[in-house]
Coordinates of C-alpha atoms in Angstrom, one line a residue:
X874 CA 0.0 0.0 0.0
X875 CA 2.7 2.2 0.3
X876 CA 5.3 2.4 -2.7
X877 CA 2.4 1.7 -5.1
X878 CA 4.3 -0.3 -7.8
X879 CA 3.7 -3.5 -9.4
X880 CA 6.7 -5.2 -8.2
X881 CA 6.1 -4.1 -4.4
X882 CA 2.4 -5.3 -4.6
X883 CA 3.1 -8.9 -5.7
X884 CA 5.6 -9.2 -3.5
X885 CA 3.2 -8.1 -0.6
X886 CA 0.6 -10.4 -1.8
X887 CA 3.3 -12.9 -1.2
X888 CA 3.8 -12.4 2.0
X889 CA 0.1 -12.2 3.3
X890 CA -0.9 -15.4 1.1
X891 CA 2.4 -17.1 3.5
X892 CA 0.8 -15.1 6.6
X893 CA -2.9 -16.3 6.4
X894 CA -1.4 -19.9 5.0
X895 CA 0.0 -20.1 8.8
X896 CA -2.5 -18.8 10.7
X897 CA -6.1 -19.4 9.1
X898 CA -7.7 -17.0 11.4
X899 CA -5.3 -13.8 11.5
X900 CA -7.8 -11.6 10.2
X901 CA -5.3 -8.1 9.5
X902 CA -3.2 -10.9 7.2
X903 CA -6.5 -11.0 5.1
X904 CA -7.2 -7.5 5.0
X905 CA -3.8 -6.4 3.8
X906 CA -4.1 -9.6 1.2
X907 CA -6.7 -8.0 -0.2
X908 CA -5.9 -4.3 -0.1
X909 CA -2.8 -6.0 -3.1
X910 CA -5.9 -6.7 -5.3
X911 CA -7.6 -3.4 -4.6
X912 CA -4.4 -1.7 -5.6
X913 CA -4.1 -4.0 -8.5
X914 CA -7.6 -2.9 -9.7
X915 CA -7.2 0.6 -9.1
X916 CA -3.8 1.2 -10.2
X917 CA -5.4 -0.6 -13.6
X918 CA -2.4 -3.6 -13.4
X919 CA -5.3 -5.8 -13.9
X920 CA -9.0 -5.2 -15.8
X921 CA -10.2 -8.3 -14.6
X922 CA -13.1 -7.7 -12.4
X923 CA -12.4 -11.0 -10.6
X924 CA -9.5 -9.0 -9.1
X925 CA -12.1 -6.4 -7.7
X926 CA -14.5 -9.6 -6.6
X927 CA -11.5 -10.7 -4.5
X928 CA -11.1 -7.9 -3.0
X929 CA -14.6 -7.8 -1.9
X930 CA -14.9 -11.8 -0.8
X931 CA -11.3 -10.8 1.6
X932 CA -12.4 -7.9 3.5
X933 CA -15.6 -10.2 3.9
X934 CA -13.5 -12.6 5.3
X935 CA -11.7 -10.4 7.6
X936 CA -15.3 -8.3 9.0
X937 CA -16.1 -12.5 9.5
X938 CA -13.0 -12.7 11.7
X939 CA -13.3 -9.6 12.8
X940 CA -15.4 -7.1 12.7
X941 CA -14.1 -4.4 15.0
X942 CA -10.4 -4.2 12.3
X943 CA -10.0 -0.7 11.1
X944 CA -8.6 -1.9 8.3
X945 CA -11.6 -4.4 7.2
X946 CA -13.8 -1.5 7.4
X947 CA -11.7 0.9 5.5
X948 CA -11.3 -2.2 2.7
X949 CA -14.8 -2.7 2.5
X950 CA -15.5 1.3 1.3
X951 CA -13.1 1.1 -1.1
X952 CA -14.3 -1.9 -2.8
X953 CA -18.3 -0.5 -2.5
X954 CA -16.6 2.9 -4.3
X955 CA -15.5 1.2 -7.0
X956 CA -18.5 -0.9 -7.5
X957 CA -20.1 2.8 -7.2
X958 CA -22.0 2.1 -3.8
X959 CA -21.2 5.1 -2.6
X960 CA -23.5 5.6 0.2
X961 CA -21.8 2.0 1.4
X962 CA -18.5 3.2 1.1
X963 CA -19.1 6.3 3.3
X964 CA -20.9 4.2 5.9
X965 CA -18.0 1.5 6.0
X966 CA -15.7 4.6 6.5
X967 CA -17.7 6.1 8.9
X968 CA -17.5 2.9 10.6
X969 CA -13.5 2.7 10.4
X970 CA -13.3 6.2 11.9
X971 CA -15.9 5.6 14.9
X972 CA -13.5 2.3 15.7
X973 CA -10.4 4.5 15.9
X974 CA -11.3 8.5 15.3
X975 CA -7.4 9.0 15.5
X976 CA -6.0 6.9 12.6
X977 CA -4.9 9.3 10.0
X978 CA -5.9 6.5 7.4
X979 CA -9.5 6.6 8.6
X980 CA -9.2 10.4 8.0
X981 CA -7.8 10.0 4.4
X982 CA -10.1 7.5 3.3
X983 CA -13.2 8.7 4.3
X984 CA -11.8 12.2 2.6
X985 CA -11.4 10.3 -0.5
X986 CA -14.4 8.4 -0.6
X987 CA -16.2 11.5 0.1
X988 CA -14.9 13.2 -2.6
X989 CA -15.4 10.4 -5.1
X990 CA -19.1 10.6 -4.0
X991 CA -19.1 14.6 -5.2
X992 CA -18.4 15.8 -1.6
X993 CA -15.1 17.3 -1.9
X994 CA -15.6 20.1 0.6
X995 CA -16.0 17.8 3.2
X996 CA -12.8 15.9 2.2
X997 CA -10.2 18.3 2.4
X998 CA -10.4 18.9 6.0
X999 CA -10.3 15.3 7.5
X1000 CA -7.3 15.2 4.6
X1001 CA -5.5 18.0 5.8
X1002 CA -6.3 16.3 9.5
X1003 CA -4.7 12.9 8.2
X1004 CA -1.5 15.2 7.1
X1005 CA -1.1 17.0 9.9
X1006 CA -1.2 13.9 12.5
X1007 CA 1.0 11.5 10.4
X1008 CA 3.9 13.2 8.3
X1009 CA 5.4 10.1 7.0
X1010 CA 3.0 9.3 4.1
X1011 CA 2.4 12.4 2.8
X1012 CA 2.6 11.8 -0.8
X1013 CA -0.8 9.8 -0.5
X1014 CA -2.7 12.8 1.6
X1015 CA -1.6 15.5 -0.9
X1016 CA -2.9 13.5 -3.7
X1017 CA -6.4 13.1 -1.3
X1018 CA -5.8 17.0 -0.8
X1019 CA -5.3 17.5 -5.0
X1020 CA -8.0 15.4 -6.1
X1021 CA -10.5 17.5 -4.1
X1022 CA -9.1 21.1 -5.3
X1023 CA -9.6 19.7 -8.6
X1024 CA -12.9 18.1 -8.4
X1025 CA -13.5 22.1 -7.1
X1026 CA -12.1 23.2 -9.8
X1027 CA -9.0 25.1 -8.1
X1028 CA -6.4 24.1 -10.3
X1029 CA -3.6 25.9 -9.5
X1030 CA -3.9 24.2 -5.7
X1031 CA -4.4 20.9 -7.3
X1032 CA -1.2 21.5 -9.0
X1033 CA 0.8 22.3 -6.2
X1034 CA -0.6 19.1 -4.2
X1035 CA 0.2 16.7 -6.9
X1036 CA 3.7 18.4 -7.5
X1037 CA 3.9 17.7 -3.7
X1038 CA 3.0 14.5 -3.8
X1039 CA 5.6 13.3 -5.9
X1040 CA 8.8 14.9 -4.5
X1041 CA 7.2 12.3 -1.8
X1042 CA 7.2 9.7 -4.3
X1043 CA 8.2 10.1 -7.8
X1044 CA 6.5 6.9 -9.0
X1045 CA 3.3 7.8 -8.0
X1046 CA 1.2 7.1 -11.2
X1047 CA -2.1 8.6 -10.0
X1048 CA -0.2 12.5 -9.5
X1049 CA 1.3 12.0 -12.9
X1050 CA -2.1 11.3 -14.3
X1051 CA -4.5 14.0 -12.5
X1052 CA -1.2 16.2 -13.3
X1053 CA -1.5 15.7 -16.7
X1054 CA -5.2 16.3 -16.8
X1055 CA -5.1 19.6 -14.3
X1056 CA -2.1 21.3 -17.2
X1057 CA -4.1 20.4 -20.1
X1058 CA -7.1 22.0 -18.6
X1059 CA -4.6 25.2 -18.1
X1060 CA -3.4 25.2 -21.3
X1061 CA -0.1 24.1 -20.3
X1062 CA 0.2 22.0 -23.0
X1063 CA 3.9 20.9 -22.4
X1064 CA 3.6 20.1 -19.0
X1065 CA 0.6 18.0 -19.6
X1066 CA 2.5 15.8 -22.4
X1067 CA 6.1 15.7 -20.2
X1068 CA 3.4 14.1 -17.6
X1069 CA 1.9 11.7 -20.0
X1070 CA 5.3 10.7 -20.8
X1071 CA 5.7 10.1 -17.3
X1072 CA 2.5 7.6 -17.0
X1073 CA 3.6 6.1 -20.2
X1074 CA 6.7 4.7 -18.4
X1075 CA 5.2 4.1 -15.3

């Protein structure tokens, strides 16, 4: 979940398939497990919708083991947004911040779901919240904190969040992508394609 590449993920996935292989019932193995095949879906490694379907059948699995695990919660609203049950996806973040109101994941992903459901406004303070109480994984807020500018329409702040993001992590395809789309809407027509060379070799 963290360095976002291909590579990184399968390796993870590795890992967490040894993990739950040992210990049938470790529920948190399970949730990471399937947070490699969200991020597989998202980051569009794979277009099979089984990879989104397993996903959803592994936070079910850890919510069955578990059902007081931030992260099975925050797993959950993910895979409802993307299956475009937003109302779902706010209440399973909802749920993930009332289990532990100080995570500053709970506070990013209920940001990002929110603004995904067309309630950016709301977002960008329990982002900026989520920045200010963990300063370690900031590329991944100011990408939260970007999306919503844009989805505003305030460009120029969208800019300087995604710029932000990546001297945080250079890799990070989705700030080359929104990057890309924020210039061209500026007219910055050389900056948009530099950026879409950038996603090309990402």
């Amino acid at each position: 979940r963290w360095r976002f590449t291909r590579e990184d993920n399968l390796l993870a996935r590795r890992m967490f398939e040894r993990a739950v292989a040992l210990d049938a019932g470790y529920a948190q193995a399970y949730a990471e497990l399937g947070w490699t095949y969200l991020n597989e879906w998202v980051m569009q490694w794979s277009r099979d919708r089984r990879t989104l379907d397993q996903a959803f059948e592994l936070a079910q699995r850890t919510l069955g083991l578990d059902d007081s695990l931030t992260d099975g919660h925050l797993l959950s609203a993910h895979v409802a947004l993307w299956r475009k049950q937003h109302d779902r996806a706010i209440a399973q973040a909802e749920r993930a911040m009332a289990l532990n109101p100080n995570s500053p994941f709970c506070s990013l992903d209920l940001g990002q779901i929110l603004t995904w459901a067309g309630r950016p406004r709301e977002a960008i303070p329990l982002v900026r919240r989520a920045l200010r109480r963990d300063p370690r994984y900031t590329f991944g807020y100011l990408w939260a904190l970007g999306h919503a500018y844009w989805v505003l329409e305030r460009r120029e702040e969208a800019v300087a969040a995604f710029q932000e993001a990546l001297t945080g992590n250079p890799d990070f395809l989705p700030a080359h992508v929104y990057l890309a789309v924020v210039y061209s809407e500026l007219g910055r027509t050389a900056e948009a394609r530099a950026e879409m060379a950038e996603v090309g070799r990402l």
